[in-house]
Coordinates of C-alpha atoms in Angstrom, one line a residue:
M488 CA 91.6 67.4 61.6
R489 CA 91.1 63.6 61.4
R490 CA 91.5 63.7 57.6
E491 CA 94.7 65.8 58.0
T492 CA 96.1 63.3 60.5
A493 CA 95.4 60.4 58.1
A494 CA 97.2 62.3 55.3
L495 CA 100.2 62.8 57.5
R496 CA 100.2 59.1 58.5
D497 CA 100.1 58.1 54.8
F498 CA 102.9 60.5 53.9
N499 CA 105.0 59.2 56.8
L500 CA 104.6 55.7 55.5
A501 CA 106.0 56.8 52.2
Y502 CA 108.8 58.9 53.8
V503 CA 109.9 55.9 56.0
A504 CA 110.0 53.8 52.9
V505 CA 112.2 56.3 51.0
G506 CA 114.5 56.6 54.0
S507 CA 114.6 52.8 54.4
V508 CA 115.6 52.1 50.8
A509 CA 118.1 55.0 50.8
S510 CA 119.6 53.8 54.1
D511 CA 119.8 50.3 52.8
R512 CA 121.5 51.4 49.5
Y513 CA 123.7 54.2 50.7
G514 CA 124.2 53.5 54.4
A515 CA 122.9 55.3 57.5
G516 CA 121.5 58.7 56.6
G517 CA 120.8 57.6 53.0
R518 CA 123.4 60.1 51.6
G519 CA 121.1 63.0 52.1
M520 CA 117.8 61.3 53.0
S521 CA 117.2 60.9 56.7
A522 CA 116.5 57.5 58.2
S523 CA 115.2 59.2 61.4
P524 CA 111.5 58.9 62.6
P525 CA 108.8 60.4 60.3
I526 CA 108.8 64.2 60.1
A527 CA 106.0 64.9 57.6
S528 CA 104.6 67.5 59.9
E529 CA 107.9 69.5 59.6
L530 CA 107.9 69.2 55.8
W531 CA 104.3 70.5 55.8
H532 CA 105.6 74.0 56.4
S533 CA 107.3 76.1 53.8
S534 CA 109.4 78.0 56.3
D535 CA 111.8 75.2 57.0
P536 CA 115.5 75.8 56.4
P537 CA 116.9 74.8 52.9
L538 CA 118.5 71.5 52.3
R539 CA 122.2 71.6 53.2
A540 CA 125.2 69.9 51.8
R541 CA 127.8 68.1 53.9
D542 CA 129.9 71.2 54.1
G543 CA 127.0 73.2 55.7
R544 CA 126.3 75.4 52.7
P545 CA 122.8 75.4 51.0
E546 CA 122.7 72.7 48.4
A547 CA 121.8 74.1 45.0
K548 CA 121.4 70.8 43.3
L549 CA 121.7 67.1 44.0
S550 CA 123.2 66.0 40.6
N551 CA 126.4 64.7 42.3
R552 CA 124.4 62.1 44.4
P553 CA 124.2 58.4 43.4
R554 CA 120.9 57.2 42.0
D555 CA 118.8 54.1 42.3
T556 CA 115.6 55.5 40.9
G557 CA 114.2 52.3 39.5
R558 CA 114.6 50.6 42.9
L559 CA 112.9 53.4 44.8
T560 CA 110.1 53.7 42.3
T561 CA 109.4 50.0 42.4
H562 CA 109.5 49.9 46.2
L563 CA 107.1 52.9 46.6
G564 CA 104.7 52.1 43.8
G565 CA 102.1 50.5 46.1
I566 CA 102.3 53.3 48.6
I567 CA 101.8 55.9 46.0
M568 CA 98.7 54.1 44.7
K569 CA 97.3 53.9 48.3
L570 CA 97.6 57.7 49.0
P571 CA 94.0 59.1 49.0
S572 CA 93.4 62.0 46.5
R573 CA 90.0 63.4 47.5
R574 CA 91.2 66.0 50.0
S575 CA 93.8 68.8 49.6
P576 CA 95.9 67.7 52.7
C577 CA 96.3 64.4 51.0
L578 CA 97.3 66.0 47.8
V579 CA 100.0 68.0 49.7
A580 CA 101.3 64.7 51.1
A581 CA 101.3 63.1 47.6
G582 CA 103.0 66.2 46.2
A583 CA 105.7 66.1 48.8
L584 CA 106.3 62.4 48.0
S585 CA 106.5 63.3 44.3
I586 CA 109.2 65.9 45.1
L587 CA 111.2 63.2 47.0
L588 CA 110.9 60.9 44.0
G589 CA 111.9 63.7 41.6
L590 CA 115.0 64.3 43.7
T591 CA 116.1 60.7 43.2
G592 CA 116.1 61.2 39.5
A593 CA 118.4 64.2 39.9
W594 CA 121.0 62.4 42.1
S595 CA 123.2 61.6 39.1
Q596 CA 123.5 62.5 35.5
T597 CA 126.2 59.9 34.9
A598 CA 126.1 56.1 34.6
R599 CA 126.9 54.3 37.9
T600 CA 129.7 52.4 36.2
V601 CA 132.2 54.5 34.3
K602 CA 135.1 53.1 32.2
I603 CA 138.3 55.1 31.8
V604 CA 140.1 54.1 28.7
V605 CA 143.9 54.5 28.9
P606 CA 145.5 54.2 25.4
Y607 CA 148.8 53.1 26.9
P608 CA 150.2 50.0 28.6
A609 CA 149.7 49.4 32.4
A610 CA 152.1 51.0 34.8
G611 CA 152.6 54.1 32.7
T612 CA 151.8 57.6 33.9
A613 CA 148.3 57.8 32.4
D614 CA 147.5 54.4 33.8
I615 CA 148.7 55.3 37.3
L616 CA 146.8 58.5 37.2
A617 CA 143.5 56.8 36.1
R618 CA 143.8 54.2 38.9
I619 CA 144.6 56.6 41.7
L620 CA 141.7 58.9 40.8
G621 CA 139.3 56.1 39.9
E622 CA 139.9 54.4 43.2
Q623 CA 139.2 57.7 45.1
I624 CA 136.1 58.6 43.2
S625 CA 134.7 55.1 43.5
R626 CA 135.1 55.3 47.2
T627 CA 133.6 58.8 47.8
E628 CA 131.0 59.2 45.0
G629 CA 129.2 55.8 45.2
V630 CA 130.0 54.9 41.6
T631 CA 132.4 52.4 40.0
L632 CA 135.3 53.7 37.9
L633 CA 137.1 51.0 35.9
T634 CA 140.4 51.4 34.1
E635 CA 140.8 49.7 30.7
N636 CA 144.2 49.7 29.0
R637 CA 143.9 49.8 25.2
P638 CA 147.5 50.5 23.9
G639 CA 148.7 50.5 20.4
A640 CA 149.5 52.6 17.3
S641 CA 150.9 55.5 19.4
A642 CA 147.8 55.7 21.6
V643 CA 145.5 55.8 18.6
I644 CA 143.6 52.5 19.2
G645 CA 142.2 53.4 22.6
T646 CA 141.6 57.0 21.6
E647 CA 139.6 55.9 18.5
A648 CA 137.5 53.6 20.6
V649 CA 136.4 56.4 22.9
S650 CA 135.6 58.7 20.0
R651 CA 133.0 56.0 18.9
A652 CA 131.5 55.5 22.4
A653 CA 128.1 56.7 23.5
P654 CA 128.2 60.3 24.8
D655 CA 126.6 59.5 28.1
G656 CA 129.5 59.7 30.5
S657 CA 130.0 56.0 30.8
T658 CA 133.2 56.0 28.7
L659 CA 136.1 58.4 29.3
L660 CA 139.6 58.9 28.0
I661 CA 142.7 59.8 30.0
T662 CA 145.6 60.5 27.6
S663 CA 148.7 62.7 27.1
T664 CA 150.0 65.3 24.7
A665 CA 150.4 62.5 22.1
F666 CA 146.7 63.1 21.6
L667 CA 147.6 66.3 19.7
I668 CA 150.6 64.9 17.9
A669 CA 149.4 61.7 16.3
P670 CA 146.9 63.5 13.9
H671 CA 149.9 65.3 12.3
L672 CA 151.8 62.1 11.7
Q673 CA 149.1 59.7 10.4
K674 CA 145.6 59.7 9.0
L675 CA 143.0 59.1 11.7
S676 CA 139.3 58.5 11.9
Y677 CA 138.8 61.1 14.5
D678 CA 139.7 64.8 15.1
P679 CA 141.1 65.6 18.5
L680 CA 139.4 69.0 18.5
T681 CA 135.9 68.0 17.4
S682 CA 135.5 64.3 18.2
F683 CA 135.9 64.8 22.0
E684 CA 134.6 66.9 24.8
P685 CA 137.6 68.2 26.7
I686 CA 136.9 68.0 30.4
C687 CA 140.0 68.9 32.3
Q688 CA 143.8 68.9 32.2
L689 CA 144.7 66.9 35.3
V690 CA 148.4 66.7 35.8
S691 CA 151.7 67.6 34.1
T692 CA 155.2 66.1 34.0
P693 CA 158.1 68.4 33.2
I694 CA 160.5 67.5 30.4
I695 CA 164.1 67.8 31.6
V696 CA 167.4 68.4 29.7
V697 CA 169.8 65.9 31.5
V698 CA 173.5 65.1 31.2
N699 CA 175.7 62.5 32.7
S700 CA 177.0 63.4 36.2
E701 CA 180.5 63.2 34.8
S702 CA 179.7 65.6 32.0
P703 CA 181.8 68.8 31.8
Y704 CA 178.6 70.8 31.3
R705 CA 177.6 72.1 34.7
T706 CA 174.8 74.5 33.6
F707 CA 172.4 74.9 30.8
A708 CA 174.3 77.8 29.5
D709 CA 177.5 75.7 29.4
W710 CA 175.8 73.1 27.2
L711 CA 174.4 75.7 24.8
D712 CA 177.7 77.5 24.5
A713 CA 179.4 74.2 23.6
A714 CA 176.7 73.6 21.0
R715 CA 177.3 77.0 19.4
A716 CA 181.1 76.6 19.5
K717 CA 180.9 73.3 17.5
P718 CA 177.6 73.1 15.6
G719 CA 176.4 69.5 15.3
S720 CA 179.0 68.0 17.7
L721 CA 176.7 67.5 20.6
T722 CA 174.0 64.8 20.5
L723 CA 170.7 64.6 22.3
A724 CA 168.6 61.4 22.7
S725 CA 164.8 61.1 23.0
I726 CA 161.9 59.2 21.5
P727 CA 161.5 59.9 17.8
A728 CA 158.0 61.5 17.4
G729 CA 156.7 62.5 20.9
L730 CA 156.5 65.7 22.8
S731 CA 160.2 65.5 23.7
R732 CA 161.2 65.6 20.1
I733 CA 158.9 68.6 19.4
A734 CA 160.3 70.3 22.5
F735 CA 163.8 69.7 21.2
E736 CA 163.0 71.3 17.9
M737 CA 161.5 74.2 19.6
L738 CA 164.6 74.6 21.7
K739 CA 166.9 74.5 18.7
R740 CA 165.0 77.3 17.1
A741 CA 164.7 79.4 20.3
A742 CA 168.5 79.1 21.1
N743 CA 169.7 79.1 17.5
V744 CA 171.9 76.0 18.0
E745 CA 172.6 72.9 16.0
I746 CA 172.4 69.7 18.0
A747 CA 172.2 66.2 16.5
F748 CA 169.0 64.3 17.4
I749 CA 169.4 60.6 18.2
P750 CA 166.1 58.6 18.3
Y751 CA 165.5 55.8 20.9
P752 CA 162.4 53.7 21.2
G753 CA 161.8 54.6 24.8
D754 CA 163.0 56.5 27.9
A755 CA 165.0 53.7 29.4
P756 CA 167.1 53.0 26.2
A757 CA 167.8 56.7 25.9
V758 CA 168.9 56.9 29.6
N759 CA 171.2 53.9 29.2
A760 CA 172.8 55.5 26.2
L761 CA 173.5 58.6 28.3
L762 CA 174.9 56.6 31.1
G763 CA 177.1 54.7 28.7
G764 CA 178.5 57.9 27.2
H765 CA 176.9 57.3 23.8
V766 CA 175.1 60.6 23.7
T767 CA 175.7 64.1 25.2
A768 CA 172.3 64.6 26.8
V769 CA 168.7 63.4 26.9
F770 CA 165.5 65.4 26.8
L771 CA 162.8 63.3 28.6
P772 CA 159.9 63.6 31.1
Y773 CA 161.1 63.8 34.7
S774 CA 159.5 60.5 35.5
G775 CA 161.9 58.8 33.0
V776 CA 165.1 60.2 34.6
A777 CA 164.0 60.7 38.3
A778 CA 165.6 57.5 39.6
Q779 CA 169.0 58.2 38.1
L780 CA 168.9 61.8 39.2
K781 CA 168.2 60.9 42.8
A782 CA 171.0 58.3 42.6
G783 CA 173.4 61.1 41.5
K784 CA 174.2 59.4 38.2
L785 CA 172.7 62.2 36.1
R786 CA 172.5 66.0 36.3
A787 CA 169.5 68.1 35.3
L788 CA 170.4 71.3 33.4
A789 CA 166.9 72.8 32.6
S790 CA 163.2 72.1 32.7
A791 CA 160.9 72.8 29.8
S792 CA 158.0 73.6 32.2
R793 CA 156.4 77.0 32.6
T794 CA 157.5 77.0 36.2
R795 CA 160.2 75.1 38.2
S796 CA 159.4 71.6 39.1
E797 CA 158.6 70.9 42.8
S798 CA 161.0 68.0 42.6
L799 CA 163.8 70.1 41.2
P800 CA 163.4 73.5 42.7
S801 CA 167.1 74.5 42.0
V802 CA 166.9 73.6 38.3
P803 CA 166.0 76.6 36.1
T804 CA 163.4 76.6 33.3
V805 CA 164.3 77.1 29.7
A806 CA 162.2 80.3 29.8
E807 CA 164.0 81.8 32.7
S808 CA 167.4 80.9 31.1
G809 CA 166.8 83.6 28.4
F810 CA 164.1 82.1 26.2
K811 CA 160.9 83.8 27.3
G812 CA 157.7 82.1 26.3
Y813 CA 159.3 78.6 25.9
E814 CA 157.1 75.9 27.4
A815 CA 156.6 72.2 26.7
D816 CA 154.9 70.4 29.6
N817 CA 153.8 66.8 29.1
W818 CA 150.2 66.7 30.5
N819 CA 147.5 64.1 31.0
G820 CA 143.9 65.1 30.5
L821 CA 140.4 63.8 30.8
F822 CA 138.1 63.6 27.7
A823 CA 134.6 62.4 26.9
P824 CA 133.1 61.6 23.5
A825 CA 131.7 64.7 21.7
K826 CA 128.1 65.7 22.4
T827 CA 128.3 64.5 26.0
P828 CA 125.6 66.6 27.8
N829 CA 126.8 69.6 29.8
E830 CA 125.2 68.3 33.0
T831 CA 127.2 65.1 32.7
V832 CA 130.4 67.0 32.0
S833 CA 129.8 69.2 35.0
E834 CA 129.2 66.2 37.3
L835 CA 132.4 64.5 36.0
T836 CA 134.4 67.7 36.6
G837 CA 133.1 67.8 40.2
W838 CA 134.1 64.2 40.8
F839 CA 137.6 64.6 39.6
A840 CA 138.0 68.1 41.2
A841 CA 137.0 66.7 44.6
A842 CA 139.4 63.8 44.2
M843 CA 142.3 66.0 43.2
R844 CA 141.8 68.2 46.3
I845 CA 142.5 65.4 48.7
P846 CA 146.0 65.7 50.2
E847 CA 146.6 61.9 50.1
V848 CA 145.7 61.8 46.4
K849 CA 148.0 64.7 45.6
A850 CA 150.8 63.0 47.6
K851 CA 150.4 59.7 45.6
L852 CA 150.5 61.7 42.3
V853 CA 153.6 63.7 43.2
A854 CA 155.3 60.5 44.3
Q855 CA 154.9 59.4 40.6
S856 CA 156.2 62.7 39.3
L857 CA 152.6 63.8 38.3
Y858 CA 151.9 67.3 39.4
P859 CA 148.3 68.6 39.6
A860 CA 147.7 71.1 36.8
W861 CA 144.0 71.7 37.0
M862 CA 142.5 73.4 33.9
C863 CA 139.0 72.7 32.7
G864 CA 136.3 73.6 30.1
A865 CA 137.0 76.5 27.8
D866 CA 140.5 77.1 29.1
F867 CA 141.5 73.5 28.5
A868 CA 139.9 73.6 25.0
A869 CA 141.9 76.8 24.2
L870 CA 145.1 75.2 25.3
L871 CA 144.4 72.2 23.0
R872 CA 143.8 74.4 20.0
K873 CA 147.0 76.4 20.6
Q874 CA 149.2 73.4 21.1
Y875 CA 147.6 71.5 18.2
N876 CA 148.5 74.3 15.8
E877 CA 152.0 74.8 17.3
F878 CA 152.9 71.1 17.3
G879 CA 151.7 70.8 13.7
R880 CA 153.9 73.7 12.6
I881 CA 157.0 72.2 14.3
I882 CA 156.3 68.8 12.8
R883 CA 156.1 70.2 9.3
E884 CA 159.1 72.5 9.6
A885 CA 161.3 69.7 11.1
N886 CA 159.9 67.1 8.8
I887 CA 159.2 64.8 11.8
K888 CA 157.8 61.4 10.8
A889 CA 156.0 58.7 12.7
G890 CA 158.4 56.6 14.7

């Protein structure tokens, strides 16, 4: 009995040390490790209830918890060496301590500092998305997510950098549908379908057919009828080699109309041309026309989305206007370098899923015309393959060149 009491005392010393370090590193409670008085006698029995997560359900794994394994091991090294090993009760205490140390190594499969590369300038949709989610995840998961803007060459520079990064979860990419378009327009050192691990589609932004508020075309059908009556007389503005251009070519084929395409270097110049009466319509992401629509200077005729936009519930989709199957959403998705371990991908998915479920985060995204469009793993990979092939076909048939 005396030897058993001594073993319990030694185990409690170790347990308090673990709780002390965890409490110091992660705050009261040690994010799953109690800072309460020693309870080795309770751990001694196998009939204790299972470890529970914060939501009250049994915790199957601890891979989403932060880690500081090196610090814990260093702190407890002396205590481990002091544990006697001649008697079985002591071995039980030492074994329990080993389990605690093993759990610290399972707290996280991902680096504690993660860099999100955005291959676009600051203040764009991908940048805003990365910063909103990065801030939330940093606050709730005990890790640091940093956003790094690496624009240039139609998003190729930043994307290429991520393709060469170590596949350990420390470097991620948030990009748009341009990810699937650029390879059809220029020779690249990476393949979008094999050089990356697709994690999740995060948000989408609808592309909208918009006319001037003074335009005689009140509906999408009015606009198409006018195009059929005088082929080539109507004009539509957009950027030259992005999703909007591809969506326009898809629309021409679906509706069997001839509309002249007028390229502009960005959303703002195209909108200005429409406001000035230089073009008949624009086909742009909602974020690029939202301010003028709300001001009543422009009128939305149709959305290229699969479903109606939350911001424009009265505006029909192209598909429901008689062109079944038509869809061209501009999405933003999360990627890691190829060969990133499955455990790390699962952990990252969990981080971003938890952040996207928070109402305040969703409100911030919707305020920027970014609508949650959660799709992960195999489903996201299948969408990428489908769109990659479809975009390539349209680019070849329409002879679209890099802008």
